[in-house]
Structures are given as structure tokens and as C-alpha cells.
Coordinates of C-alpha atoms in Angstrom, one line a residue:
Chain A
M1 CA -27.1 -12.6 -11.7
S2 CA -29.1 -13.0 -8.5
V3 CA -27.3 -12.2 -5.3
L4 CA -27.9 -13.6 -1.8
V5 CA -26.3 -11.7 1.2
V6 CA -26.1 -13.2 4.7
G7 CA -24.7 -11.2 7.6
S8 CA -25.6 -9.0 10.5
L9 CA -28.0 -6.1 10.7
A10 CA -27.0 -4.0 13.7
L11 CA -27.4 -0.9 15.7
D12 CA -23.9 0.6 16.0
T13 CA -22.6 3.1 18.5
I14 CA -19.5 4.7 17.0
E15 CA -17.0 7.2 18.3
T16 CA -14.4 8.7 15.9
P17 CA -12.1 11.7 16.4
F18 CA -14.6 13.6 14.2
G19 CA -17.9 12.8 15.8
S20 CA -20.1 10.1 17.3
A21 CA -23.3 8.3 16.6
S22 CA -25.5 6.3 18.9
E23 CA -27.4 3.2 17.8
T24 CA -27.1 4.0 14.1
V25 CA -28.1 1.4 11.6
G26 CA -25.3 -0.8 10.5
G27 CA -24.2 -4.5 10.2
S28 CA -22.4 -6.3 7.4
A29 CA -25.5 -7.4 5.5
T30 CA -26.8 -3.8 5.5
Y31 CA -23.6 -2.3 4.1
I32 CA -23.0 -5.1 1.6
S33 CA -26.6 -4.9 0.3
L34 CA -26.6 -1.1 0.0
A35 CA -23.3 -1.1 -1.9
A36 CA -24.3 -3.9 -4.2
S37 CA -27.7 -2.3 -4.9
Y38 CA -26.2 0.3 -7.2
F39 CA -25.2 -2.5 -9.6
V40 CA -27.9 -5.2 -9.6
S41 CA -31.3 -6.1 -8.2
P42 CA -32.8 -7.8 -6.5
I43 CA -30.4 -8.4 -3.6
R44 CA -31.7 -11.1 -1.3
I45 CA -31.0 -10.8 2.4
V46 CA -30.8 -13.4 5.1
G47 CA -30.4 -12.1 8.6
V48 CA -32.2 -11.4 11.9
V49 CA -33.3 -8.2 13.7
G50 CA -35.3 -7.5 16.8
G51 CA -38.5 -5.5 17.0
D52 CA -36.5 -2.4 17.7
F53 CA -34.8 -2.3 14.3
P54 CA -36.1 0.9 12.7
R55 CA -38.8 0.7 10.1
S56 CA -37.1 3.5 8.2
A57 CA -34.0 1.2 7.7
M58 CA -36.2 -1.6 6.4
Q59 CA -37.8 0.9 4.0
L60 CA -34.5 2.2 2.8
L61 CA -33.3 -1.3 2.0
E62 CA -36.6 -2.1 0.2
E63 CA -36.4 1.1 -1.8
R64 CA -32.8 0.1 -2.9
G65 CA -34.3 -3.1 -4.3
V66 CA -33.4 -5.5 -1.4
D67 CA -35.6 -8.5 -1.1
M68 CA -36.4 -8.9 2.7
E69 CA -38.2 -12.2 2.6
G70 CA -35.2 -13.9 4.3
L71 CA -35.0 -11.4 7.1
Q72 CA -36.2 -12.8 10.4
V73 CA -37.8 -10.3 12.7
V74 CA -38.0 -11.3 16.4
E75 CA -40.6 -8.9 17.5
D76 CA -39.9 -9.3 21.3
G77 CA -36.1 -9.4 20.8
R78 CA -33.4 -6.8 20.6
T79 CA -31.3 -6.2 17.5
F80 CA -27.5 -7.0 17.6
R81 CA -25.6 -4.0 19.0
W82 CA -21.9 -3.1 18.5
S83 CA -20.0 -0.2 20.0
G84 CA -16.5 0.9 18.9
R85 CA -14.1 3.8 19.2
Y86 CA -11.6 4.7 16.5
H87 CA -8.2 6.1 17.3
Y88 CA -6.9 9.3 15.9
D89 CA -5.2 7.7 12.9
L90 CA -8.4 5.7 12.2
N91 CA -6.4 2.6 11.4
Q92 CA -7.1 1.1 14.8
R93 CA -10.3 0.7 16.7
D94 CA -11.3 -0.6 20.0
T95 CA -14.5 -2.6 20.4
L96 CA -16.2 -1.3 23.4
S97 CA -19.1 -3.7 23.5
T98 CA -20.8 -6.4 21.5
D99 CA -24.4 -7.5 22.4
L100 CA -25.4 -10.4 20.2
N101 CA -29.1 -10.3 21.3
V102 CA -31.3 -11.9 18.6
F103 CA -28.1 -12.9 16.8
Q104 CA -27.2 -15.3 19.7
A105 CA -29.8 -17.9 18.6
F106 CA -29.7 -17.0 14.9
D107 CA -30.2 -20.0 12.6
P108 CA -30.1 -18.8 9.1
T109 CA -32.9 -20.2 6.9
V110 CA -32.6 -19.6 3.2
P111 CA -36.1 -19.1 1.7
E112 CA -37.0 -21.5 -1.1
T113 CA -37.0 -18.6 -3.6
Y114 CA -33.4 -17.7 -2.7
R115 CA -31.8 -21.1 -3.1
R116 CA -30.8 -20.8 -6.7
S117 CA -29.0 -17.4 -6.2
R118 CA -26.0 -17.4 -8.4
I119 CA -23.8 -15.3 -6.1
V120 CA -23.7 -15.8 -2.4
C121 CA -22.0 -13.3 -0.1
L122 CA -21.2 -14.5 3.3
G123 CA -20.7 -11.5 5.5
N124 CA -18.4 -11.5 8.5
I125 CA -20.4 -13.9 10.9
D126 CA -19.6 -17.2 12.6
P127 CA -18.2 -19.6 10.0
V128 CA -20.5 -22.3 11.2
L129 CA -23.5 -20.1 10.2
Q130 CA -21.8 -19.3 6.9
L131 CA -21.5 -23.0 6.1
R132 CA -25.1 -23.6 7.2
V133 CA -26.2 -21.1 4.6
L134 CA -24.1 -22.7 1.9
D135 CA -25.6 -26.1 2.7
Q136 CA -29.0 -24.7 1.7
M137 CA -27.9 -23.4 -1.6
E138 CA -28.1 -25.1 -5.0
S139 CA -24.6 -24.9 -6.5
P140 CA -24.0 -21.1 -6.6
R141 CA -21.6 -19.9 -9.2
I142 CA -19.6 -17.6 -6.9
V143 CA -19.3 -17.6 -3.1
V144 CA -17.7 -14.5 -1.6
C145 CA -16.7 -14.7 2.0
D146 CA -15.5 -12.1 4.6
T147 CA -14.1 -13.0 8.0
M148 CA -12.1 -11.5 10.8
N149 CA -9.5 -12.1 13.5
Y150 CA -12.1 -13.1 15.9
W151 CA -13.1 -16.2 13.9
I152 CA -9.6 -17.0 12.7
E153 CA -8.5 -17.3 16.3
G154 CA -11.7 -18.5 17.9
K155 CA -13.2 -20.9 15.3
N156 CA -10.2 -21.8 13.2
A157 CA -11.2 -25.4 12.4
E158 CA -14.8 -24.3 11.5
L159 CA -13.5 -21.5 9.3
R160 CA -11.1 -23.8 7.5
E161 CA -14.1 -26.1 6.8
T162 CA -16.1 -23.2 5.4
L163 CA -13.1 -22.0 3.3
K164 CA -13.2 -25.2 1.3
H165 CA -16.4 -24.0 -0.3
I166 CA -15.4 -20.4 -1.0
T167 CA -14.6 -18.9 -4.4
V168 CA -13.4 -15.4 -3.3
L169 CA -12.1 -14.7 0.2
I170 CA -11.8 -11.1 1.3
L171 CA -9.4 -10.3 4.2
N172 CA -7.3 -7.5 5.5
D173 CA -3.6 -7.8 5.6
S174 CA -3.3 -8.6 9.3
E175 CA -6.0 -11.2 9.0
A176 CA -4.2 -12.8 6.0
R177 CA -1.0 -13.0 8.0
L178 CA -2.8 -14.5 11.0
L179 CA -4.7 -17.1 8.9
S180 CA -1.6 -18.2 7.0
R181 CA 1.0 -17.7 9.8
E182 CA 3.2 -16.1 7.1
P183 CA 4.4 -12.5 7.2
N184 CA 5.0 -12.1 3.5
L185 CA 1.7 -11.3 1.9
I186 CA 2.5 -13.0 -1.5
K187 CA 3.4 -16.2 0.3
A188 CA 0.4 -15.8 2.7
A189 CA -1.9 -15.6 -0.4
K190 CA -0.6 -18.9 -1.7
V191 CA -1.1 -20.6 1.7
I192 CA -4.7 -19.2 1.9
R193 CA -5.6 -20.1 -1.7
G194 CA -4.5 -23.6 -0.8
M195 CA -7.2 -23.7 1.8
G196 CA -9.9 -23.4 -0.9
P197 CA -10.6 -19.9 -2.3
S198 CA -9.3 -19.6 -5.9
V199 CA -9.4 -15.8 -5.6
L200 CA -8.1 -13.9 -2.7
I201 CA -8.5 -10.2 -2.0
I202 CA -6.3 -8.6 0.6
K203 CA -7.5 -5.2 1.8
K204 CA -4.8 -2.9 3.0
G205 CA -6.8 0.2 4.1
E206 CA -4.9 3.4 3.1
H207 CA -2.6 1.2 1.0
G208 CA -5.3 -0.2 -1.4
A209 CA -5.9 -3.8 -2.1
L210 CA -4.3 -6.9 -3.7
L211 CA -6.2 -9.3 -5.9
L212 CA -4.5 -12.7 -6.2
T213 CA -5.3 -15.7 -8.4
E214 CA -3.2 -18.6 -9.5
S215 CA -1.8 -16.7 -12.4
M216 CA -2.1 -13.0 -11.4
V217 CA -1.3 -10.4 -8.8
F218 CA -3.2 -7.1 -9.2
S219 CA -2.5 -4.1 -7.1
A220 CA -5.3 -1.6 -6.6
P221 CA -4.6 1.8 -5.3
A222 CA -6.3 3.4 -2.4
Y223 CA -8.4 6.6 -3.0
P224 CA -6.4 9.5 -1.6
M225 CA -8.6 10.7 1.2
E226 CA -7.8 13.7 3.4
N227 CA -10.9 13.3 5.5
I228 CA -12.1 9.9 6.6
F229 CA -15.2 10.5 8.6
D230 CA -16.0 7.0 9.8
P231 CA -14.3 3.7 8.7
T232 CA -17.2 1.5 9.8
G233 CA -18.6 -0.6 7.0
A234 CA -15.8 0.1 4.6
G235 CA -14.9 -3.6 4.2
D236 CA -18.5 -4.5 3.7
A237 CA -19.1 -1.7 1.2
F238 CA -16.0 -3.1 -0.7
A239 CA -17.5 -6.6 -0.8
G240 CA -20.8 -5.2 -2.0
G241 CA -19.3 -3.1 -4.8
F242 CA -17.1 -6.0 -5.8
L243 CA -19.8 -8.6 -6.0
G244 CA -22.3 -6.1 -7.4
W245 CA -20.1 -5.5 -10.4
L246 CA -19.6 -9.2 -10.9
A247 CA -23.4 -9.8 -10.7
R248 CA -24.1 -7.0 -13.2
T249 CA -21.5 -8.1 -15.7
E250 CA -21.7 -11.9 -15.3
D251 CA -18.0 -11.9 -16.3
M252 CA -15.5 -13.8 -14.1
S253 CA -12.5 -13.1 -16.3
E254 CA -9.3 -11.8 -14.6
E255 CA -9.7 -8.5 -16.3
N256 CA -13.2 -8.1 -14.9
L257 CA -12.2 -9.3 -11.5
K258 CA -9.7 -6.3 -11.5
R259 CA -12.6 -3.9 -12.4
A260 CA -14.7 -5.4 -9.6
V261 CA -11.9 -4.7 -7.1
I262 CA -11.8 -1.1 -8.2
Y263 CA -15.6 -0.8 -7.9
G264 CA -15.3 -2.3 -4.4
S265 CA -12.7 0.2 -3.6
A266 CA -14.9 3.0 -4.9
L267 CA -17.8 2.0 -2.8
A268 CA -15.6 1.8 0.3
S269 CA -14.3 5.3 -0.4
F270 CA -17.9 6.6 -0.6
C271 CA -18.7 4.8 2.6
V272 CA -16.0 6.3 4.8
E273 CA -16.8 9.9 3.6
K274 CA -19.8 10.0 5.9
F275 CA -21.1 8.5 9.1
G276 CA -22.5 5.0 9.2
I277 CA -24.5 4.1 6.1
E278 CA -25.0 7.7 5.1
G279 CA -22.3 7.5 2.4
L280 CA -24.1 4.7 0.7
R281 CA -27.6 6.2 0.7
D282 CA -27.7 8.7 -2.2
L283 CA -25.2 7.5 -4.8
T284 CA -25.8 7.1 -8.5
Y285 CA -24.3 4.8 -11.0
L286 CA -22.8 7.7 -12.8
H287 CA -21.2 9.0 -9.6
I288 CA -19.7 5.6 -9.0
Q289 CA -18.3 5.5 -12.6
D290 CA -16.7 8.9 -12.1
R291 CA -14.9 7.5 -9.1
F292 CA -13.9 4.4 -11.0
R293 CA -12.2 6.7 -13.5
E294 CA -10.4 8.6 -10.7
F295 CA -9.0 5.3 -9.5
R296 CA -7.8 4.7 -13.1
E297 CA -6.1 8.1 -13.3
L298 CA -4.5 7.5 -9.9
S299 CA -2.6 4.4 -11.0
R300 CA -2.2 4.9 -14.7
F301 CA 1.3 5.4 -16.3
D302 CA 2.4 4.9 -19.8
E303 CA 5.6 3.6 -21.3
D304 CA 8.0 6.1 -22.6
Chain B
M1 CA 21.9 15.4 -17.7
S2 CA 24.8 15.3 -15.4
V3 CA 24.3 13.8 -11.9
L4 CA 26.0 14.5 -8.7
V5 CA 25.5 12.1 -5.8
V6 CA 26.6 12.9 -2.2
G7 CA 26.2 10.4 0.6
S8 CA 27.9 7.7 2.6
L9 CA 30.2 4.9 1.4
A10 CA 30.2 2.3 4.1
L11 CA 31.1 -1.2 5.3
D12 CA 27.9 -2.8 6.5
T13 CA 27.4 -5.8 8.7
I14 CA 24.0 -7.2 8.1
E15 CA 21.9 -9.9 9.7
T16 CA 18.6 -11.0 8.1
P17 CA 16.6 -14.1 8.8
F18 CA 18.1 -15.5 5.6
G19 CA 21.7 -14.9 6.0
S20 CA 24.4 -12.5 7.2
A21 CA 27.2 -10.5 5.7
S22 CA 30.2 -8.9 7.5
E23 CA 31.7 -5.6 6.4
T24 CA 30.1 -5.7 2.9
V25 CA 30.3 -2.6 0.8
G26 CA 27.3 -0.3 1.2
G27 CA 26.4 3.3 1.9
S28 CA 23.8 5.6 0.3
A29 CA 26.1 7.0 -2.3
T30 CA 27.2 3.5 -3.4
Y31 CA 23.6 2.2 -3.8
I32 CA 22.3 5.5 -5.5
S33 CA 25.2 5.6 -7.9
L34 CA 25.0 1.9 -8.9
A35 CA 21.3 2.2 -9.5
A36 CA 21.5 5.4 -11.5
S37 CA 24.4 4.1 -13.6
Y38 CA 22.1 1.9 -15.6
F39 CA 20.4 5.0 -17.0
V40 CA 23.1 7.7 -17.4
S41 CA 26.8 8.5 -17.2
P42 CA 28.9 9.9 -15.7
I43 CA 27.6 9.9 -12.2
R44 CA 29.7 12.1 -10.0
I45 CA 30.2 11.1 -6.4
V46 CA 31.1 13.2 -3.4
G47 CA 31.9 11.2 -0.2
V48 CA 34.7 9.9 2.0
V49 CA 36.3 6.6 2.7
G50 CA 39.2 5.3 4.8
G51 CA 42.2 3.4 3.5
D52 CA 40.4 0.2 4.3
F53 CA 37.7 0.7 1.6
P54 CA 38.1 -2.2 -0.9
R55 CA 39.9 -1.4 -4.2
S56 CA 37.5 -3.8 -5.8
A57 CA 34.5 -1.6 -4.8
M58 CA 36.2 1.5 -6.3
Q59 CA 36.8 -0.5 -9.4
L60 CA 33.2 -1.6 -9.6
L61 CA 32.0 2.0 -9.3
E62 CA 34.5 3.2 -12.0
E63 CA 33.4 0.4 -14.3
R64 CA 29.8 1.4 -13.9
G65 CA 30.8 4.9 -15.1
V66 CA 31.0 6.6 -11.7
D67 CA 33.4 9.6 -11.6
M68 CA 35.4 9.3 -8.4
E69 CA 37.2 12.7 -8.4
G70 CA 35.0 13.9 -5.5
L71 CA 35.7 10.9 -3.3
Q72 CA 38.0 11.8 -0.5
V73 CA 40.2 8.9 0.6
V74 CA 41.6 9.2 4.1
E75 CA 44.4 6.7 3.9
D76 CA 45.1 6.3 7.6
G77 CA 41.4 6.5 8.5
R78 CA 38.7 3.9 8.8
T79 CA 35.6 3.8 6.5
F80 CA 32.1 4.5 8.0
R81 CA 30.6 1.2 9.4
W82 CA 27.0 0.3 10.1
S83 CA 25.7 -2.8 11.6
G84 CA 22.0 -3.8 11.6
R85 CA 19.7 -6.8 12.2
Y86 CA 16.4 -7.3 10.4
H87 CA 13.4 -8.9 12.0
Y88 CA 11.6 -11.9 10.6
D89 CA 9.0 -9.7 8.8
L90 CA 11.8 -7.6 7.3
N91 CA 9.8 -4.4 7.8
Q92 CA 11.7 -3.5 11.0
R93 CA 15.4 -3.4 11.7
D94 CA 17.6 -2.7 14.7
T95 CA 20.7 -0.7 14.3
L96 CA 23.3 -2.6 16.3
S97 CA 26.1 -0.1 15.8
T98 CA 27.2 3.0 13.9
D99 CA 30.8 4.0 13.7
L100 CA 31.2 7.2 11.8
N101 CA 35.0 7.0 11.6
V102 CA 36.2 9.2 8.6
F103 CA 32.6 10.4 8.3
Q104 CA 32.9 12.2 11.6
A105 CA 35.0 15.0 10.2
F106 CA 33.6 14.9 6.7
D107 CA 33.4 18.2 5.0
P108 CA 32.0 17.7 1.5
T109 CA 34.0 19.5 -1.1
V110 CA 32.5 19.6 -4.6
P111 CA 35.2 19.6 -7.3
E112 CA 35.1 22.5 -9.7
T113 CA 34.2 20.1 -12.5
Y114 CA 31.1 18.9 -10.6
R115 CA 29.6 22.3 -9.8
R116 CA 27.4 22.6 -12.9
S117 CA 25.8 19.2 -12.5
R118 CA 22.1 19.5 -13.4
I119 CA 20.8 16.9 -11.0
V120 CA 22.0 16.7 -7.4
C121 CA 21.1 13.8 -5.2
L122 CA 21.5 14.4 -1.5
G123 CA 21.7 10.9 0.1
N124 CA 20.6 10.4 3.7
I125 CA 23.3 12.3 5.6
D126 CA 23.3 15.2 8.0
P127 CA 21.2 18.0 6.6
V128 CA 23.9 20.4 7.4
L129 CA 26.2 18.6 5.1
Q130 CA 23.5 18.3 2.5
L131 CA 23.1 22.1 2.5
R132 CA 26.9 22.6 2.4
V133 CA 26.9 20.6 -0.9
L134 CA 24.1 22.7 -2.4
D135 CA 25.9 25.9 -1.4
Q136 CA 28.7 24.9 -3.8
M137 CA 26.5 24.1 -6.7
E138 CA 25.6 26.5 -9.6
S139 CA 21.8 26.4 -9.8
P140 CA 21.1 22.7 -10.4
R141 CA 17.8 22.0 -12.1
I142 CA 16.7 19.2 -9.8
V143 CA 17.7 18.5 -6.2
V144 CA 16.6 15.1 -4.9
C145 CA 16.9 14.6 -1.2
D146 CA 16.6 11.6 1.1
T147 CA 16.4 11.8 4.9
M148 CA 15.4 9.7 7.9
N149 CA 13.9 9.7 11.4
Y150 CA 17.3 10.4 13.0
W151 CA 17.6 13.8 11.3
I152 CA 13.9 14.7 11.5
E153 CA 14.1 14.3 15.3
G154 CA 17.7 15.3 16.0
K155 CA 18.3 18.1 13.5
N156 CA 14.8 19.3 12.7
A157 CA 15.7 23.0 12.3
E158 CA 18.7 22.2 10.0
L159 CA 16.6 19.8 7.9
R160 CA 13.8 22.4 7.5
E161 CA 16.4 24.9 6.2
T162 CA 17.8 22.3 3.7
L163 CA 14.2 21.4 2.6
K164 CA 13.7 25.0 1.3
H165 CA 16.2 24.2 -1.5
I166 CA 14.9 20.7 -2.4
T167 CA 12.9 19.8 -5.5
V168 CA 12.0 16.2 -4.8
L169 CA 12.0 14.8 -1.2
I170 CA 11.9 11.1 -0.8
L171 CA 10.7 9.7 2.6
N172 CA 9.0 6.6 3.9
D173 CA 5.5 6.8 5.4
S174 CA 6.5 6.9 9.0
E175 CA 9.1 9.6 8.3
A176 CA 6.4 11.6 6.4
R177 CA 4.1 11.4 9.5
L178 CA 6.9 12.3 11.8
L179 CA 8.0 15.3 9.8
S180 CA 4.5 16.7 9.2
R181 CA 3.0 15.6 12.6
E182 CA 0.0 14.5 10.6
P183 CA -1.2 10.8 10.5
N184 CA -3.1 11.2 7.2
L185 CA -0.6 10.8 4.4
I186 CA -2.4 13.0 1.9
K187 CA -2.5 15.8 4.5
A188 CA 1.0 15.1 5.5
A189 CA 2.2 15.5 1.9
K190 CA 0.6 19.0 1.7
V191 CA 2.3 20.0 5.0
I192 CA 5.7 18.7 3.7
R193 CA 5.3 20.3 0.3
G194 CA 4.8 23.6 2.1
M195 CA 8.3 23.2 3.6
G196 CA 9.9 23.5 0.1
P197 CA 9.8 20.4 -2.0
S198 CA 7.4 20.7 -5.0
V199 CA 7.5 17.0 -5.5
L200 CA 7.1 14.5 -2.7
I201 CA 7.6 10.7 -2.8
I202 CA 6.4 8.6 0.1
K203 CA 7.8 5.1 0.0
K204 CA 5.6 2.5 1.7
G205 CA 7.7 -0.7 1.4
E206 CA 5.6 -3.7 0.6
H207 CA 2.7 -1.3 -0.2
G208 CA 4.5 0.6 -3.0
A209 CA 4.9 4.4 -3.2
L210 CA 3.0 7.6 -3.6
L211 CA 4.1 10.5 -5.8
L212 CA 2.5 13.8 -4.9
T213 CA 2.7 17.2 -6.6
E214 CA 0.4 20.2 -6.4
S215 CA -2.0 18.8 -8.9
M216 CA -1.5 15.1 -8.8
V217 CA -1.4 11.9 -6.7
F218 CA 0.1 8.9 -8.3
S219 CA 0.0 5.5 -6.6
A220 CA 2.8 3.1 -7.6
P221 CA 2.4 -0.6 -6.8
A222 CA 5.0 -2.7 -5.0
Y223 CA 6.6 -5.5 -6.9
P224 CA 5.1 -8.7 -5.4
M225 CA 8.1 -10.4 -3.8
E226 CA 8.0 -13.7 -2.1
N227 CA 11.7 -13.6 -1.1
I228 CA 13.3 -10.5 0.1
F229 CA 16.8 -11.4 0.8
D230 CA 18.1 -8.1 2.3
P231 CA 16.2 -4.8 2.4
T232 CA 19.5 -2.8 2.9
G233 CA 19.8 -0.1 0.2
A234 CA 16.3 -0.4 -1.2
G235 CA 15.5 3.2 -0.6
D236 CA 18.8 4.4 -2.1
A237 CA 18.3 2.1 -5.1
F238 CA 14.9 3.7 -5.5
A239 CA 16.4 7.2 -5.5
G240 CA 19.0 6.1 -8.0
G241 CA 16.6 4.6 -10.4
F242 CA 14.3 7.6 -10.1
L243 CA 16.8 10.2 -10.8
G244 CA 18.6 8.1 -13.3
W245 CA 15.5 8.0 -15.4
L246 CA 15.0 11.7 -15.1
A247 CA 18.6 12.4 -16.1
R248 CA 18.3 10.1 -19.1
T249 CA 15.0 11.6 -20.4
E250 CA 15.5 15.2 -19.3
D251 CA 11.7 15.4 -19.0
M252 CA 10.2 16.7 -15.8
S253 CA 6.6 16.4 -16.8
E254 CA 4.2 14.7 -14.4
E255 CA 3.8 11.8 -16.8
N256 CA 7.5 11.2 -16.8
L257 CA 7.8 11.7 -13.0
K258 CA 5.4 8.7 -12.7
R259 CA 7.7 6.6 -15.0
A260 CA 10.7 7.7 -12.9
V261 CA 8.9 6.4 -9.7
I262 CA 8.3 3.0 -11.4
Y263 CA 12.0 2.8 -12.5
G264 CA 12.9 3.6 -8.9
S265 CA 10.6 0.9 -7.7
A266 CA 12.1 -1.5 -10.2
L267 CA 15.7 -0.8 -9.1
A268 CA 14.6 -1.2 -5.4
S269 CA 13.1 -4.6 -6.3
F270 CA 16.3 -5.8 -7.9
C271 CA 18.3 -4.5 -4.9
V272 CA 16.4 -6.6 -2.3
E273 CA 16.6 -9.8 -4.2
K274 CA 20.2 -10.3 -3.2
F275 CA 22.6 -9.4 -0.4
G276 CA 24.1 -5.9 -0.1
I277 CA 24.9 -4.4 -3.5
E278 CA 24.9 -7.8 -5.3
G279 CA 21.5 -7.1 -6.8
L280 CA 22.7 -3.9 -8.5
R281 CA 25.9 -5.3 -10.0
D282 CA 24.9 -7.2 -13.1
L283 CA 21.7 -5.7 -14.4
T284 CA 21.0 -4.6 -18.0
Y285 CA 18.8 -1.9 -19.3
L286 CA 16.7 -4.5 -21.1
H287 CA 16.2 -6.4 -17.8
I288 CA 15.1 -3.2 -16.1
Q289 CA 12.6 -2.4 -18.9
D290 CA 11.1 -5.8 -18.5
R291 CA 10.5 -5.2 -14.9
F292 CA 9.0 -1.8 -15.7
R293 CA 6.5 -3.6 -17.9
E294 CA 5.8 -6.1 -15.1
F295 CA 4.9 -3.1 -12.8
R296 CA 2.6 -1.9 -15.5
E297 CA 0.8 -5.2 -15.8
L298 CA 0.5 -5.3 -12.0
S299 CA -1.5 -2.1 -11.7
R300 CA -3.2 -1.9 -15.2
F301 CA -7.0 -2.2 -15.5
D302 CA -9.3 -1.1 -18.3
E303 CA -12.7 0.3 -18.4
D304 CA -15.5 -2.1 -19.2

């Protein structure tokens, strides 16, 4: 299945208790595409960068089978920049600065050749832009959407409109509570599924993830990690692994959605082991399958 | 396997967003014994109550196969009382009052007939009293211990001494972080296992539980509950279900420890569905096995 990814391409400045990186390549579209690229190709990307976006990053994406026709390059503009600092426990971060730059005036245009993509992944950007992308598509089979507190609070009505057209919404637990105004996650999931998405994934960081449909709750474990180097991009790597598996298998059954959540969790675990996108550069499909089996061992128990 | 339970028997006054109860029967020994009673008998209890402890509660315990020889009844004393209020999200509670009463001068005496019990469960009481119980036992096979922030902070040295003699320590995630001074739970578990317990269980409330041994991490899901009526006793019900399964099967293999964690989680889920001990009154073993299978379905996924 063909995959279209829309999202940010960024230069991130990151501080964690274990190190820091200045203007390293990041952005939701970058992480999603890299993670998905281990499962399927081509991945088509819609986004915008300035003339300062490194050639080497473009090359990396191309080598990983990412189709860059839909990437707008504003030669005299500056790439979107984000800067953040993680706390000691890595569960919290402070955004130090956000410079939209070329993203400020971004109007996503989906190339003609992309419009029949079967899977669309809307990375965490303005829900108005997410909807504008969907409007250009010809009845995609699956629309996966990520969002965050910033849009839930700042563009709630617009987000609610976008959600009507979403198949799979991916949120973290605090975002699910904020969007639904319901502290109980199982109730929150019902409220959110009532807004449009038939499938909801609630990411819980070190506690794993929940997959919820009308008829099923699936609890995915978290990979037990002693050393998380940099949490940046984990959520996007999750989305990329999840949709990559669905695109590869073309199987939307509940059993296969569960596997997709595990593949998403696996890619997220690789992502946080290294700084920035480093953890997603040199994987192999066999390596990913080994981690899938580790997840299985982690949560498997038998009847007496 | 014979089981000895030491802990509190209490009269609890509880407020939750969904109701309240005044001077209802509670206490760690009560919850642990009731939960374990569905797996094995007799359960032997060591504790203390005042003359005001309801006859009906004594009868209930006896009917569930609990041996009360070790229960001290101070006829002219008042039973331990606890009062607490749960917040709207049920993950936090305020202790409104604690009246030790007969517990103040409690000196646990293990009856001669109890001293060769194979499994000892030290409910959440002063670690000095926990150790005093162990001193009276004749080489139990398994010692399960529960504790809390109050003892970790207030009697750290005493707790550390007790931990040297523990097989299985059961904590929640914030307690594990506090005891180990380590935010990462996998690292925290290593630190705590170095203090004595070869098996550690970290309860994470709505996120399930982790079981950690030297060679294994097992992630148990949480039962998806829309309506938690009263969280009181959930941790004790977990401990009771866990050790009840071990006592019934006499199998300490890692595979069976996993099952025991699921049975513990099952009993905790029954406990919080009703107020006080009501959720643990009228279960059947078949009912419990059905819930065990629901846990299995919740976390099961297959390879492609």
C-alpha cells in the first residue's frame, strides 16, 4: 500500500540529562518516514524546508526510499526550528523555543501522483493543514493522525472537524484526557472514538500503549529500557512503525492492528536509544522482528 | 501450602466521588486473607482488633476459611481506624485521619501452630513488626512483603533490615522510585532487588504491573475499568491473589510467577468494582478464572 506522510521537517536543538545536540535533523515527517521505510516503499512526503536544510538529510531520506516530490524547498527561507530540554526523569520536557520560519506560510500541496495514496499519515501539525491535505486526497483507505495538547487547546474546533475524517488517532494519555475531558482512559477512549476515529491508540510512555476499537481493548507493554538517551521523535517513530506494518501487510483486522501497535512500539524503542534520528538510520527488518519477539516474550503468559 | 498473613484489621471511613462509607470493615490483613481464600485454605491471620470489631466480619473471615487463632481481641480497646478521601481521578487520595488505637501497642505473636507456615505475607505495617513476625517463623519458603511511602521515609533503616529477609516485595511505582532513589523503573528494580528481595512486583495502577526477577521482566496489563468504585484494598487484594495462586500451585517457576501476578491483578480488579470488601465477598473460583482469561485476551498478540 502506498503511504503519504505530511508533517514537519525541522532542525532540533535538544538537551537531555545525557547530552545535547544543536540543530540536528528532526521533525514529525522525518521520523515517521524513516520508521515506516523499514516496512514499505515508496513513502511519499509532503512538507516544507528552507535552503538551510542539510543535503545529507535529504539524501538519507531518498536512500531510505522516501519520495521527495512533495517537499517544498524555500531556498531563501529558514527551516522550522524547535528547541527543548528534558527533565531528569525524561517524562517531562520544556519547549525552549519554536521558530516556525518557512512553516509559518506552509500551504500543503499534494502532488498529483500522491493523491491516490492508500494510507495517509497526518503528523502533528495544525489541524487546519491536516484537513487541507485530506481534501486533496482521493478516498484513502486509512488516515492516521497525530496531534498534541497545543492543538487540542488552541484549535479545538478545527481539530474536531479534522477528527471526523480520521481512521486511527494516536494520542498520549494526558492528551486523551484533555481532548475528552474524562480522567478514566477507557471512558475517554469512547468519547474520542465518538468524535470520528474508529481506532484509537493511547501512548503511555514507559507504561506502553492501549489500542481501542469498538469491540476490543489491547494493552501493549513498554520495552524495558534502562537507558533512554533522547525521547524526541518516539511518538512519530511509533506512528511510522504502526502504519508501515499496516501498509506492508494490507490487513486491517484487529489481530493485525495489534501487531502494528507492537511494531510501532518497537520502532519507538529503537528511536530513543540514540540521539535524534540516529536510532532510525541503520536498522534492518530482521533486527526489528527480533525486537517484536522480545515484546512478545515480555507480555506472554500461559494458562496453568 | 499453608499461608500466614499479618497486617491490620481496620474500620475505614472512605469518601470517593461515587459514594462514601463510614467505619466499614477493612485493613490489609482482611483484604489479603479474603483474596487468598479463593485459592487455598486455611489462611492464618495474625493481627489485633478492639472489642468494637464487628462479629459479622469475624464470621465472614471464618466462613472463608480464615484461621483466627492468631487474632488478638482487646475487648476494652478500639479497633484501628483509617479515614481517607479519593480525588476525582481516583489515582490520588488524602488520608484524613489515622487512629492506631489497639494497633499502637500491637506486639505480633505467632501461635505455635502457625510457625511452620510455608508462605508468609507481611501486610503493610511497621517494618519492625514485620521483622518480629519473621523472627518467630521456622524457615518459610516464601516471604511476601508490602510496604508504603510512610515506612520508606519514616523507618528506612528498619525497612532495609526487613527487606534482607523478603522473597517477594510488592510496591507501587512511586514507592519503588522513592526506595531506590532512581526514576527509571528498570534501574530502580535492580537497586531494590539488591536490597534482598529476589522477586519484585511494581504495581502501576491503571497501567498494570511489572514482575522483575534476575533474568526476566514481565509486563502485566491492567484490566480496563470504566467504573472504579473504591480503590481501597486493591493493593492488598493483589497480594492475596498473588500468594493465593502460589500457595495453591506450589510452583515458584517464572512462568507460574507470571500467572500469580495475573491472578493478583484479577483480584484487585474485583476489589475496586465495589465498596470496601464487598467486591471480595461473593466470588467463585470459576469467576476468577474467567477474568484471568480476559487478562490473557487483553495482552495476547500473535506473530504474523
